[in-house]
Structure formats: structure tokens, C-alpha cells
Coordinates of C-alpha atoms and ligand atoms in Angstrom, one line a residue:
X1 CA 39.4 -11.0 89.5
X2 CA 40.6 -7.6 90.7
X3 CA 37.7 -7.6 93.1
X4 CA 39.3 -10.5 95.0
X5 CA 42.1 -8.3 96.2
X6 CA 42.5 -8.1 99.9
X7 CA 42.0 -4.6 101.2
X8 CA 42.4 -3.5 104.8
X9 CA 41.4 -0.1 106.1
X10 CA 43.1 1.0 109.3
X11 CA 40.7 3.0 111.5
X12 CA 37.0 3.0 111.8
X13 CA 36.3 6.7 111.8
X14 CA 34.2 8.3 109.1
X15 CA 37.0 8.3 106.5
X16 CA 37.5 4.5 107.0
X17 CA 33.8 3.8 106.9
X18 CA 33.4 5.9 103.8
X19 CA 36.2 4.1 102.0
X20 CA 34.7 0.7 102.9
X21 CA 31.3 1.8 101.7
X22 CA 32.6 2.9 98.3
X23 CA 34.8 -0.1 97.7
X24 CA 31.9 -2.5 98.5
X25 CA 29.7 -0.5 96.2
X26 CA 32.2 -1.1 93.4
X27 CA 32.3 -4.9 93.9
X28 CA 35.3 -5.3 96.1
X29 CA 34.4 -8.0 98.6
X30 CA 37.5 -8.7 100.6
X31 CA 37.4 -5.4 102.5
X32 CA 38.1 -5.2 106.3
X33 CA 38.5 -2.4 108.8
X34 CA 40.9 -2.8 111.6
X35 CA 40.1 -0.6 114.6
X36 CA 42.2 0.0 117.7
X37 CA 39.2 0.6 120.0
X38 CA 36.0 -1.1 120.8
X39 CA 33.9 1.4 118.8
X40 CA 33.3 3.0 115.4
X41 CA 33.2 6.7 114.8
X42 CA 36.6 7.9 116.0
X43 CA 36.4 11.6 116.6
X44 CA 32.7 11.6 116.1
X45 CA 31.6 10.6 119.6
X46 CA 28.3 11.3 121.4
X47 CA 28.2 11.0 125.2
X48 CA 25.9 11.7 128.1
X49 CA 25.7 14.4 130.8
X50 CA 22.9 13.2 133.1
X51 CA 19.9 12.7 130.8
X52 CA 21.4 14.9 128.0
X53 CA 23.3 13.7 125.1
X54 CA 26.4 15.8 124.4
X55 CA 29.0 15.8 121.6
X56 CA 32.5 14.9 122.9
X57 CA 34.0 15.3 119.4
X58 CA 32.6 16.8 116.2
X59 CA 29.8 19.2 116.9
X60 CA 28.4 20.7 113.7
X61 CA 27.9 20.0 110.1
X62 CA 30.0 22.9 108.8
X63 CA 28.2 24.3 105.7
X64 CA 25.2 22.1 105.5
X65 CA 24.1 22.4 101.9
X66 CA 23.9 20.1 98.8
X67 CA 27.6 20.1 98.1
X68 CA 28.4 18.8 101.6
X69 CA 28.3 14.9 101.6
X70 CA 27.7 14.7 105.3
X71 CA 24.7 16.9 105.0
X72 CA 23.4 14.8 102.1
X73 CA 23.8 11.6 104.1
X74 CA 22.2 13.1 107.2
X75 CA 19.2 14.2 105.1
X76 CA 18.9 10.7 103.6
X77 CA 19.0 9.1 107.0
X78 CA 16.5 11.7 108.3
X79 CA 18.7 12.8 111.2
X80 CA 18.2 16.5 111.0
X81 CA 15.4 18.8 112.0
X82 CA 13.2 20.5 109.4
X83 CA 14.8 23.9 109.9
X84 CA 18.3 22.6 109.3
X85 CA 17.2 21.1 106.0
X86 CA 15.2 24.2 104.8
X87 CA 16.4 25.9 101.6
X88 CA 16.8 29.1 103.5
X89 CA 19.3 27.6 105.9
X90 CA 21.2 26.0 103.1
X91 CA 21.5 29.3 101.3
X92 CA 23.0 31.3 104.3
X93 CA 26.6 32.2 103.6
X94 CA 28.4 32.8 106.9
X95 CA 32.0 32.1 105.7
X96 CA 32.7 30.0 108.7
X97 CA 31.6 32.6 111.2
X98 CA 29.1 31.9 114.0
X99 CA 26.1 34.1 114.1
X100 CA 25.4 33.6 117.8
X101 CA 24.0 36.1 120.2
X102 CA 26.8 36.7 122.8
X103 CA 27.0 37.8 126.4
X104 CA 30.4 39.3 127.4
X105 CA 31.6 39.3 131.0
X106 CA 34.9 40.7 132.4
X107 CA 37.2 39.7 135.3
X108 CA 35.9 42.6 137.4
X109 CA 32.4 41.1 137.2
X110 CA 31.1 43.7 134.6
X111 CA 29.0 42.9 131.6
X112 CA 30.0 44.6 128.4
X113 CA 27.2 45.8 126.0
X114 CA 27.1 45.4 122.3
X115 CA 28.1 49.1 121.8
X116 CA 31.5 48.2 123.3
X117 CA 31.9 44.7 121.9
X118 CA 30.4 45.0 118.5
X119 CA 33.0 47.3 116.9
X120 CA 35.9 45.3 118.4
X121 CA 34.5 42.0 117.0
X122 CA 34.1 43.6 113.6
X123 CA 37.6 45.0 113.7
X124 CA 39.0 41.6 114.6
X125 CA 36.9 39.7 112.0
X126 CA 38.2 42.1 109.4
X127 CA 41.8 41.2 110.3
X128 CA 40.9 37.5 110.1
X129 CA 39.3 38.0 106.7
X130 CA 42.4 39.8 105.5
X131 CA 44.5 36.9 106.8
X132 CA 42.6 34.5 104.6
X133 CA 43.3 36.6 101.4
X134 CA 47.0 36.0 101.3
X135 CA 46.4 32.5 100.1
X136 CA 45.2 33.8 96.7
X137 CA 47.2 37.0 96.5
X138 CA 50.5 35.8 98.0
X139 CA 53.1 38.1 99.4
X140 CA 52.2 37.5 103.1
X141 CA 54.0 40.0 105.2
X142 CA 54.5 37.8 108.3
X143 CA 54.7 34.0 108.7
X144 CA 51.7 33.4 110.9
X145 CA 48.1 34.5 111.4
X146 CA 48.8 35.4 115.0
X147 CA 51.7 37.7 114.2
X148 CA 49.8 39.4 111.4
X149 CA 46.6 40.0 113.5
X150 CA 48.6 41.3 116.5
X151 CA 50.8 43.7 114.4
X152 CA 47.8 45.0 112.4
X153 CA 45.7 45.4 115.6
X154 CA 48.4 47.5 117.2
X155 CA 49.0 49.5 114.0
X156 CA 45.3 50.2 113.2
X157 CA 43.7 50.5 116.7
X158 CA 44.9 54.1 117.5
X159 CA 43.4 55.4 114.2
X160 CA 40.2 53.3 114.5
X161 CA 39.5 54.6 118.0
X162 CA 41.2 58.0 118.1
X163 CA 38.1 59.6 119.6
X164 CA 37.9 57.0 122.4
X165 CA 41.5 56.4 123.7
X166 CA 40.2 55.8 127.2
X167 CA 39.0 52.2 126.4
X168 CA 42.2 51.0 124.7
X169 CA 43.0 48.5 127.5
X170 CA 39.6 46.7 127.5
X171 CA 39.7 46.6 123.7
X172 CA 43.1 44.9 123.7
X173 CA 41.9 42.5 126.3
X174 CA 38.9 41.6 124.1
X175 CA 41.2 41.0 121.2
X176 CA 43.1 38.5 123.4
X177 CA 39.8 36.7 124.0
X178 CA 39.1 36.6 120.3
X179 CA 42.6 35.3 119.6
X180 CA 42.1 32.5 122.2
X181 CA 38.8 31.7 120.5
X182 CA 40.5 31.4 117.2
X183 CA 42.9 28.9 118.8
X184 CA 39.9 26.7 119.5
X185 CA 38.6 27.1 115.9
X186 CA 41.9 26.2 114.3
X187 CA 42.8 23.6 117.0
X188 CA 46.1 25.1 117.8
X189 CA 48.1 26.3 120.9
X190 CA 48.6 29.8 119.5
X191 CA 47.7 31.6 116.3
X192 CA 51.4 32.3 116.0
X193 CA 51.7 28.6 114.8
X194 CA 49.1 28.9 112.1
X195 CA 50.5 29.8 108.6
X196 CA 49.4 33.1 107.2
X197 CA 49.8 32.2 103.5
X198 CA 47.9 28.9 104.0
X199 CA 45.1 30.2 106.2
X200 CA 42.9 30.7 103.1
X201 CA 43.3 27.1 102.1
X202 CA 40.4 26.1 104.3
X203 CA 37.1 26.5 102.4
X204 CA 33.7 27.0 103.8
X205 CA 30.5 25.8 102.2
X206 CA 27.1 27.6 102.2
X207 CA 24.6 26.7 104.9
X208 CA 24.0 27.6 108.6
X209 CA 26.0 25.2 110.7
X210 CA 23.6 22.7 112.3
X211 CA 23.8 19.8 114.8
X212 CA 22.3 16.4 115.1
X213 CA 19.3 16.4 117.5
X214 CA 19.9 12.7 118.2
X215 CA 23.7 12.9 118.3
X216 CA 26.4 12.9 115.6
X217 CA 27.0 9.2 116.3
X218 CA 23.6 8.4 114.7
X219 CA 25.3 9.1 111.4
X220 CA 27.9 6.5 112.1
X221 CA 25.3 4.0 113.2
X222 CA 23.4 4.4 110.0
X223 CA 26.5 4.1 107.8
X224 CA 27.6 1.0 109.7
X225 CA 24.2 -0.7 109.2
X226 CA 24.9 -0.6 105.4
X227 CA 28.2 -2.5 105.8
X228 CA 28.5 -6.3 106.4
X229 CA 28.2 -7.2 110.1
X230 CA 31.7 -8.6 110.4
X231 CA 33.6 -6.0 108.4
X232 CA 35.3 -4.4 111.5
X233 CA 37.9 -6.1 113.6
X234 CA 37.6 -4.2 116.9
X235 CA 40.2 -3.9 119.7
X236 CA 43.1 -4.5 117.4
X237 CA 45.6 -1.6 117.4
X238 CA 47.9 -1.9 114.4
X239 CA 51.5 -1.8 115.3
X240 CA 53.3 -1.9 112.0
X241 CA 52.4 -2.1 108.3
X242 CA 55.2 -4.0 106.5
X243 CA 55.1 -3.0 102.8
X244 CA 57.2 -4.2 99.9
X245 CA 57.0 -7.4 102.0
X246 CA 58.4 -10.5 100.4
X247 CA 57.9 -13.1 103.2
X248 CA 54.1 -13.6 102.8
X249 CA 53.0 -16.8 101.3
X250 CA 51.3 -16.7 97.9
X251 CA 47.5 -16.3 97.6
X252 CA 45.2 -18.8 95.8
X253 CA 46.5 -17.7 92.4
X254 CA 50.1 -17.9 93.4
X255 CA 50.5 -14.1 93.7
X256 CA 52.5 -12.7 96.6
X257 CA 50.8 -10.3 99.0
X258 CA 53.0 -7.2 99.1
X259 CA 51.8 -6.2 102.6
X260 CA 51.8 -7.7 106.1
X261 CA 49.8 -5.9 108.8
X262 CA 51.1 -6.6 112.3
X263 CA 48.8 -5.9 115.3
X264 CA 49.9 -5.1 118.8
X265 CA 48.4 -8.4 120.0
X266 CA 50.7 -10.3 117.5
X267 CA 48.0 -11.1 114.9
X268 CA 49.0 -10.6 111.3
X269 CA 47.0 -10.0 108.1
X270 CA 48.3 -10.3 104.5
X271 CA 47.0 -7.6 102.1
X272 CA 47.2 -6.2 98.6
X273 CA 46.3 -2.7 99.7
X274 CA 46.0 -0.8 103.0
X275 CA 44.2 2.5 103.5
X276 CA 45.6 4.2 106.5
X277 CA 43.2 6.6 108.2
X278 CA 44.8 7.1 111.6
X279 CA 44.8 10.8 112.8
X280 CA 47.7 13.0 112.0
X281 CA 48.5 13.2 115.7
X282 CA 48.9 9.5 115.9
X283 CA 51.1 9.5 112.8
X284 CA 53.3 12.2 114.3
X285 CA 53.7 10.1 117.4
X286 CA 54.4 6.8 115.7
X287 CA 56.0 8.1 112.5
X288 CA 59.1 6.0 112.8
X289 CA 57.4 2.7 113.7
X290 CA 54.0 2.5 111.9
X291 CA 55.5 1.6 108.6
X292 CA 58.4 -0.7 107.7
X293 CA 60.3 0.3 105.6
X294 CA 59.7 3.6 107.2
X295 CA 58.0 6.5 105.5
X296 CA 59.9 8.3 102.7
X297 CA 61.5 11.6 103.8
X298 CA 59.1 13.8 101.9
X299 CA 56.1 12.3 103.6
X300 CA 57.9 12.3 107.0
X301 CA 58.7 16.0 106.7
X302 CA 55.1 16.9 105.9
X303 CA 53.8 14.9 108.8
X304 CA 56.2 16.7 111.1
X305 CA 55.5 20.2 109.7
X306 CA 51.7 20.1 109.5
X307 CA 49.9 21.2 112.6
X308 CA 47.7 19.0 114.9
X309 CA 46.5 20.6 118.1
X310 CA 44.1 20.1 120.9
X311 CA 40.7 21.6 121.4
X312 CA 38.6 20.3 124.3
X313 CA 35.1 20.8 125.6
X314 CA 34.0 21.2 129.2
X315 CA 30.3 20.6 129.7
X316 CA 28.6 22.2 132.7
X317 CA 25.0 21.8 133.9
X318 CA 23.4 24.5 136.0
X319 CA 20.3 24.7 138.1
X320 CA 19.6 28.2 136.8
X321 CA 21.1 30.2 134.0
X322 CA 23.3 33.2 134.8
X323 CA 23.1 34.3 131.1
X324 CA 20.4 36.2 129.2
X325 CA 17.5 34.2 127.8
X326 CA 18.5 34.9 124.2
X327 CA 22.2 34.3 124.8
X328 CA 23.8 31.6 122.7
X329 CA 27.5 32.3 123.5
X330 CA 29.4 33.6 126.5
X331 CA 32.8 35.4 126.3
X332 CA 35.1 36.1 129.2
X333 CA 37.6 39.1 129.1
X334 CA 40.6 39.3 131.5
X335 CA 40.9 43.0 132.1
X336 CA 44.5 42.7 133.1
X337 CA 45.5 41.1 129.8
X338 CA 46.2 44.3 127.8
X339 CA 49.4 43.0 126.1
X340 CA 48.3 41.1 123.0
X341 CA 48.8 37.3 123.3
X342 CA 46.8 34.2 123.1
X343 CA 48.8 32.0 125.5
X344 CA 49.1 32.0 129.3
X345 CA 52.6 32.5 130.9
X346 CA 52.3 29.8 133.5
X347 CA 50.2 26.8 132.2
X348 CA 49.9 25.1 135.6
X349 CA 48.9 28.2 137.6
X350 CA 46.8 30.0 134.9
X351 CA 45.5 27.4 132.4
X352 CA 42.0 28.5 133.2
X353 CA 42.7 31.9 131.5
X354 CA 42.6 30.1 128.2
X355 CA 38.9 29.1 128.8
X356 CA 37.2 32.2 127.5
X357 CA 34.2 30.9 125.5
X358 CA 31.1 28.9 126.3
X359 CA 28.3 27.9 123.9
X360 CA 24.8 27.6 125.3
X361 CA 23.2 24.3 124.4
X362 CA 19.9 24.9 122.7
X363 CA 17.0 24.4 122.8
X364 CA 16.7 24.9 126.5
X365 CA 13.5 22.6 126.6
X366 CA 15.7 19.8 125.5
X367 CA 18.9 20.4 127.4
X368 CA 18.0 22.5 130.5
X369 CA 20.8 24.9 131.4
X370 CA 24.0 23.4 129.9
X371 CA 27.1 25.3 128.8
X372 CA 29.9 23.9 126.7
X373 CA 33.3 25.6 127.4
X374 CA 36.0 25.4 124.8
X375 CA 39.7 25.3 125.5
X376 CA 42.6 24.8 123.2
X377 CA 46.4 24.4 123.3
X378 CA 48.8 23.3 126.0
X379 CA 46.5 24.8 128.6
X380 CA 43.9 22.3 127.4
X381 CA 46.3 19.4 127.4
X382 CA 47.2 20.3 131.0
X383 CA 43.5 20.5 132.0
X384 CA 43.2 16.9 130.8
X385 CA 45.7 15.8 133.5
X386 CA 43.5 17.3 136.3
X387 CA 40.7 15.4 138.0
X388 CA 37.1 16.3 137.1
X389 CA 36.8 17.7 140.6
X390 CA 39.8 20.0 140.1
X391 CA 38.4 21.2 136.8
X392 CA 35.0 21.8 138.3
X393 CA 36.5 23.8 141.1
X394 CA 38.6 26.0 138.8
X395 CA 35.7 26.7 136.5
X396 CA 33.4 27.5 139.4
X397 CA 35.9 30.1 140.7
X398 CA 36.2 31.5 137.2
X399 CA 32.5 32.0 136.7
X400 CA 32.0 33.5 140.1
X401 CA 34.7 36.0 139.4
X402 CA 33.3 37.0 136.0
X403 CA 29.7 37.2 137.1
X404 CA 30.3 38.7 140.5
X405 CA 27.9 36.1 141.8
X406 CA 29.6 34.0 144.6
X407 CA 26.8 31.4 144.6
X408 CA 27.1 30.0 141.0
X409 CA 27.7 26.3 141.3
X410 CA 27.6 24.0 138.3
X411 CA 26.0 20.7 139.3
X412 CA 27.5 18.4 136.7
X413 CA 30.6 18.4 134.6
X414 CA 32.0 16.3 131.7
X415 CA 35.1 17.2 129.7
X416 CA 36.9 15.7 126.7
X417 CA 40.5 14.5 126.8
X418 CA 41.5 14.3 123.1
X419 CA 45.2 14.8 123.7
X420 CA 45.6 11.8 126.0
X421 CA 43.4 9.6 123.8
X422 CA 46.1 7.2 122.6
X423 CA 44.5 6.8 119.1
X424 CA 43.9 10.5 118.4
X425 CA 46.7 12.3 120.2
X426 CA 44.9 15.6 119.8
X427 CA 41.9 17.0 118.1
X428 CA 42.4 18.1 114.5
X429 CA 44.7 19.4 111.8
X430 CA 45.7 23.0 111.0
X431 CA 48.1 24.2 108.4
X432 CA 51.1 25.3 110.4
X433 CA 53.6 28.1 109.7
X434 CA 55.6 27.3 106.6
X435 CA 53.2 24.6 105.3
X436 CA 51.1 24.7 102.1
X437 CA 48.9 22.4 100.0
X438 CA 52.0 20.5 99.0
X439 CA 52.3 19.2 102.5
X440 CA 48.7 17.9 102.4
X441 CA 49.4 16.3 99.0
X442 CA 52.5 14.7 100.5
X443 CA 50.4 13.3 103.3
X444 CA 47.9 11.9 100.8
X445 CA 50.5 10.4 98.4
X446 CA 50.3 6.6 98.2
X447 CA 53.2 4.2 98.7
X448 CA 55.3 3.3 96.9
X449 CA 56.0 6.8 95.6
X450 CA 55.8 7.4 91.8
X451 CA 58.8 6.0 89.9
X452 CA 59.2 2.9 91.9
X453 CA 58.8 -0.4 90.0
X454 CA 57.4 -2.4 92.9
X455 CA 53.7 -3.2 93.1
X456 CA 51.7 0.1 93.0
X457 CA 49.2 1.5 95.6
X458 CA 50.3 -0.7 98.5
X459 CA 49.6 1.9 101.2
X460 CA 47.1 4.7 100.7
X461 CA 46.3 7.6 103.1
X462 CA 43.0 9.1 103.9
X463 CA 41.6 11.0 106.9
X464 CA 40.7 14.6 107.7
X465 CA 44.4 15.7 107.5
X466 CA 44.7 14.6 103.9
X467 CA 42.0 16.9 102.5
X468 CA 43.3 20.1 100.9
X469 CA 40.4 22.5 101.7
X470 CA 38.2 20.7 104.2
X471 CA 40.9 19.4 106.7
X472 CA 39.7 19.5 110.3
X473 CA 36.1 18.5 109.4
X474 CA 33.9 15.5 109.1
X475 CA 33.0 16.2 105.4
X476 CA 36.7 16.5 104.6
X477 CA 37.4 13.1 106.3
X478 CA 34.5 11.4 104.4
X479 CA 35.6 12.8 101.1
X480 CA 39.2 11.7 101.7
X481 CA 37.9 8.1 102.3
X482 CA 35.9 8.1 99.1
X483 CA 38.9 9.6 97.2
X484 CA 41.2 6.7 98.2
X485 CA 38.6 4.1 97.4
X486 CA 38.2 5.7 94.0
X487 CA 41.9 5.6 93.5
X488 CA 41.8 1.8 93.9
X489 CA 38.7 1.5 91.8
X490 CA 40.3 3.4 88.9
X491 CA 43.5 1.4 89.3
X492 CA 41.6 -1.8 88.5
X493 CA 39.6 -0.1 85.7
X494 CA 42.0 -0.2 82.7
X495 CA 42.4 2.7 80.3
X496 CA 39.6 4.8 81.5
X497 CA 41.0 8.3 81.8
X498 CA 40.2 10.4 84.8
X499 CA 39.0 8.2 87.7
X500 CA 36.6 10.5 89.4
X501 CA 34.6 11.4 86.3
X502 CA 33.1 8.0 85.7
X503 CA 32.0 7.2 89.2
Ligands
LIG1 C1 33.2 18.9 111.9 C2 32.8 19.9 114.0 N1 34.5 19.8 115.7 C3 35.6 19.0 117.8 C4 36.5 18.2 118.4 C5 37.2 17.2 117.7 C6 37.0 17.2 116.3 N2 35.9 18.0 114.2 P1 39.0 9.5 113.1 O1 40.0 10.0 114.2 O2 37.6 9.8 113.4 O3 39.2 8.0 112.8 C7 40.5 7.3 112.9 C8 40.3 6.0 113.6 O4 41.6 5.3 113.6 C9 39.9 6.1 115.1 O5 38.7 5.3 115.3 C10 41.1 5.5 115.8 O6 40.7 4.8 117.0 C11 41.7 4.6 114.8 N3 43.1 4.3 115.0 C12 44.1 5.1 115.4 N4 45.3 4.4 115.5 C13 45.0 3.2 115.2 C14 45.8 2.0 115.1 N5 47.1 2.0 115.3 N6 45.2 0.8 114.7 C15 43.9 0.8 114.4 N7 43.1 1.9 114.5 C16 43.7 3.0 114.8 N8 34.4 18.4 112.4 O7 32.9 18.7 110.7 N9 32.4 19.7 112.7 O8 32.0 20.6 114.6 C17 34.0 19.4 114.5 C18 35.4 18.9 116.4 C19 36.6 18.3 119.9 C20 38.1 16.3 118.3 C21 36.1 18.0 115.6 C22 34.8 18.6 113.7 C23 36.7 17.2 113.4 C24 36.2 15.8 113.0 O9 35.7 15.1 114.2 C25 37.2 15.0 112.3 O10 37.8 15.7 111.3 C26 36.7 13.6 111.7 O11 35.8 13.0 112.6 C27 37.9 12.8 111.5 O12 37.6 11.5 110.9 P2 38.8 10.5 110.4 O13 38.1 9.3 109.9 O14 39.7 11.3 109.6 O15 39.6 10.2 111.8 C28 40.0 29.3 108.5 C29 40.4 28.2 109.2 C30 40.7 27.3 110.0 C31 40.6 25.9 109.7 N10 39.9 25.2 110.7 C32 38.6 25.6 111.1 C33 37.5 24.6 110.8 C34 36.8 24.3 112.0 C35 36.7 22.8 112.1 N11 36.6 22.5 113.4 C36 35.7 21.8 114.0 C37 35.5 21.8 115.3 C38 34.7 21.2 116.0 C39 34.0 22.0 117.0

């Protein structure tokens, strides 16, 4: 029967696990996952800093409410605390903003109060909201979010603060900090690379972003327990997927397998269908070799055009906090950066200037005094090449400068290195300048493309990057895995109309 078809999923991140889960549920039993590394979870990864658990990859459930499948799973598995599951929390509409209590420090060791910072944050958030609106209204005046925000900030600031011209410099410096923060949110080197017309493609769900008290990887562990023990072939990086392949031997019914999967170690597997879930960063790097025959031009172009950047975390543990008790977020402002830009001029000398935001791990009773610094872009990629000791030294100097306290000394450090991870090649997807939903649809389009008369649905594509409105998230990745599994289910369910409606 159709259920005998051989299906291989490449990558054991949440999209691959989700695809396997759905296929098994629909009676397919020859399902395997091939994973390059020794573990499941991919960019969901929980690590340790001393006795604390910390998230190396995904941090929050973005928009934890009924519509979010990751939230539903986490509730079913009882992985969240009561407050996160409460109806009140689910109803909060934050539109992707974080409602954290901040402390602002400047490079002359000053602390800025809310009367100074509040209006600038509001001014900036308003420009970001306007950036999102061009997706529906069209007619974007500039190609990128960065160019638009900077042009509008320069145009509107004199009017907005005409009674208080004396503080122009510090306000511009704060806007630079906020632009660098947005680089982390979007996972990009500069907001000048993020498309203005496409910025509103990303959709938020209701709910106050929450974390997993026991670690995000608990979700993966629970999902894996529902799959057969031997479903994953670990430590087997796939080198090449040969499709439209005619040299495989016939299966038990004399049918030819259209696909041969070739691993780096020389092992091969014959398949009817392959679901590719490798990150977009990996696809970019291996675009000419991962498939044979190589990818059709329209897919190749979209892979090249779409954005995939780096966002890293630097965890620091302190003996004593230097921040206020209610503080949840720390911003740093370089007073000399009054010309609007979100990149540093000399990455090697000044990479640390890109590190302008730290979140405070809460609750303190659980974590002690731990900060998570966020750094994006090429500055972040350079940081990965330094030793832990060098990073610790630079961050210590930074914090001493901004607090005016020469004794501040973090006692432990741990940082992520997503760019140099050979199977991620960066952190997550953004919609780059000049891209649109058509590029995401191109990424998701199965091979062979429509109109070919060879065997259909040989190679399917899932993963975070292939979701139109939830790219860059865990729920987007999970939904994409389910989507491709359903594509196969409906393929084998004859004459049944729309495939998603009957599942
Ligand atoms: C979320 C969050 N979060 C922070 C950081 C990172 C990410 N995300 P996987 O990579 O998991 O799996 C692929 C597998 O394939 C993997 O195991 C590989 O080893 C394997 N593989 C590769 N090559 C192979 C080969 N050749 N052969 C075999 N196997 C191979 N998401 O919901 N909340 O807080 C964060 C964050 C530092 C790095 C995140 C977050 C993103 C998710 O982690 C990610 O999407 C999914 O885990 C991906 O799953 P997957 O299965 O697709 O791939 C307006 C606007 C702007 C728009 N953006 C703003 C939104 C903000 C989203 N940002 C989140 C940021 C944080 C903090």
C-alpha cells in the first residue's frame, strides 16, 4: 500500500520531528530521520552554566496561546508554569514587543531615567510599527527597514523635540542602540538588509512570551518519546540527495525508487520521498551540491536572496547584581555614536559595540545573578572566533565602562556560536531587501516542479525558513513539518479535495 513508501526526513530539529510524528499518525511506517549530529533538537538546545540551565538556541514561545501549536504541546506535556498557561497571559497582545523593565547605562557611566528613555523608545517603536504597515498598504518609500527608520528619525526628531534640542546627541545614540537591538530580533547584520515591504509578513500571535522552566529541550524529549526508538539515524550528515534517480534497484513490488540519499560516510539509502529540513544557512552554503540534479534556478535564486543571519547569546554569571532589583533588561548607549547606524566600522577592534542588550534571567531564586547578552551580525560572527577568555575580558571592560564600577567581574561565561555550527551556519531567517512571500513559497516548493512528468513529490522542503508568516520561530518550524507531512498524506488520499481540511 501507499503506506509502505520509504520516506526519509533530513534533519532532526522540530520540523523534522513534527513531520515524522504526523506521517506515523497517518499510518506511514517506513519513516526515518537522518541527522548530522549526535542529538535531536537542532536550534532548540538547552545547556548549562554552572548549576543553571540556559537556552543556547530558541528562548521563548512567541505568542503562547491556543493557536500556537508549540504552546499546545508544551501544555499537554505539562512543561510550563501556571502563570504562563493562565487565560490572562494568553490574552495579552504585545505585537512582538517585550514588556520588560529596563535599565539604561551610557558609555560615560551614567544611568538614564525613564523620562529620557521612554519617549525615545516610543518614537522608535512607532517607526517600527509604520515599517510593518507597508506590507499591506504597499508603496514602500525605501527598500529596507533600516533606511526607512533612519530617514524618518532624522526627519521627525527636530519637530518631536523642538523644545529640547540640547539632548539630540544622546537621543540619536539611543536610536542606534535600538537599531542594534532590532538586528538581534531579526537575526541580521544590519536593518538595512531587512526588506521594508516584507517586514509586515511576520505575524505575531496573542500571549505573553514565556520560557520553559525545565529547558526548551524538554519539549523535544517528550516529542521524541512518542516516536519509535530507532527512527533517527544519528551522526550521518547527508552529502547529496540524488533525485530523478534511475540507478536504484527495484523495491519488492518491482517499482523503482526515484531517490538515492548519499551520506558523507558513504552510506546510501533508497527512498520514495525526502523531506529536507536543513536550515536556510546550510542550504545557502551547500546549494550547489546538496541536490543532484542541482536545484532549479527559481529555488536557487530564492535561497540566495532570502536572509539568514547570526544572533548569539553571551551568558554571564555575577556574584552580585549591578542592576536594579526589578530590572529585566539592560541597554547600553555609546554616547559618541550620534550618527545613525547599526553596524560598527571596524569589526575586529570594535565588535563589542554591537553588544548593547542584556536580559536578566528570572526568577533570581532559580538563577542567581545571570545576564544574557545578545549580539547579532558580523560582529557576532567575529566574536565566535575569539576564545571564551577574550570574550570575557572584553565584556568585563565594557560593563566597567558603562557602570563606572571598576570592580565588576563576571565569574562565569558561556556563549553560543551559531555561525560556525556546520549544520546551522547562522541563527534564523529574515526576509531580505527585495524578497517577498514568493521567495518563501519558492523555498517550500517540492521537486520536481509542477509540469514535470517524472514521479511527483520526490523532494519536499520544511523548516523555519519555509513558513510564510512564522519564519524564524519554533512554531513556524513545527507547522512547516506538519504541512509537508500532510502534503504526502493528501498525495496518497485520492480525489479528496483540499488536503488540510480533512486532517
Ligand atoms: C522561537 C525563540 N530564539 C535564538 C537563537 C536561535 C534560534 N529561534 P533546526 O535547525 O532546528 O533543525 C535542522 C536539523 O538539520 C539540525 O538538527 C541539523 O543538525 C540538521 N542538519 C543540517 N544539515 C544536515 C545534513 N547535511 N544532514 C543531516 N542533517 C542535517 N524561535 O520560537 N523562539 O525565542 C527563538 C532563537 C539563538 C539560533 C532562535 C527562536 C528560532 C528557532 O530555534 C528555529 O526557528 C527552530 O528551532 C528551527 O527548527 P528547524 O527544524 O526548522 O531547524 C517583525 C519581524 C521580524 C521577524 N523576526 C522576529 C521574530 C523573532 C524570532 N526570533 C527568535 C529569537 C530567539 C531569541
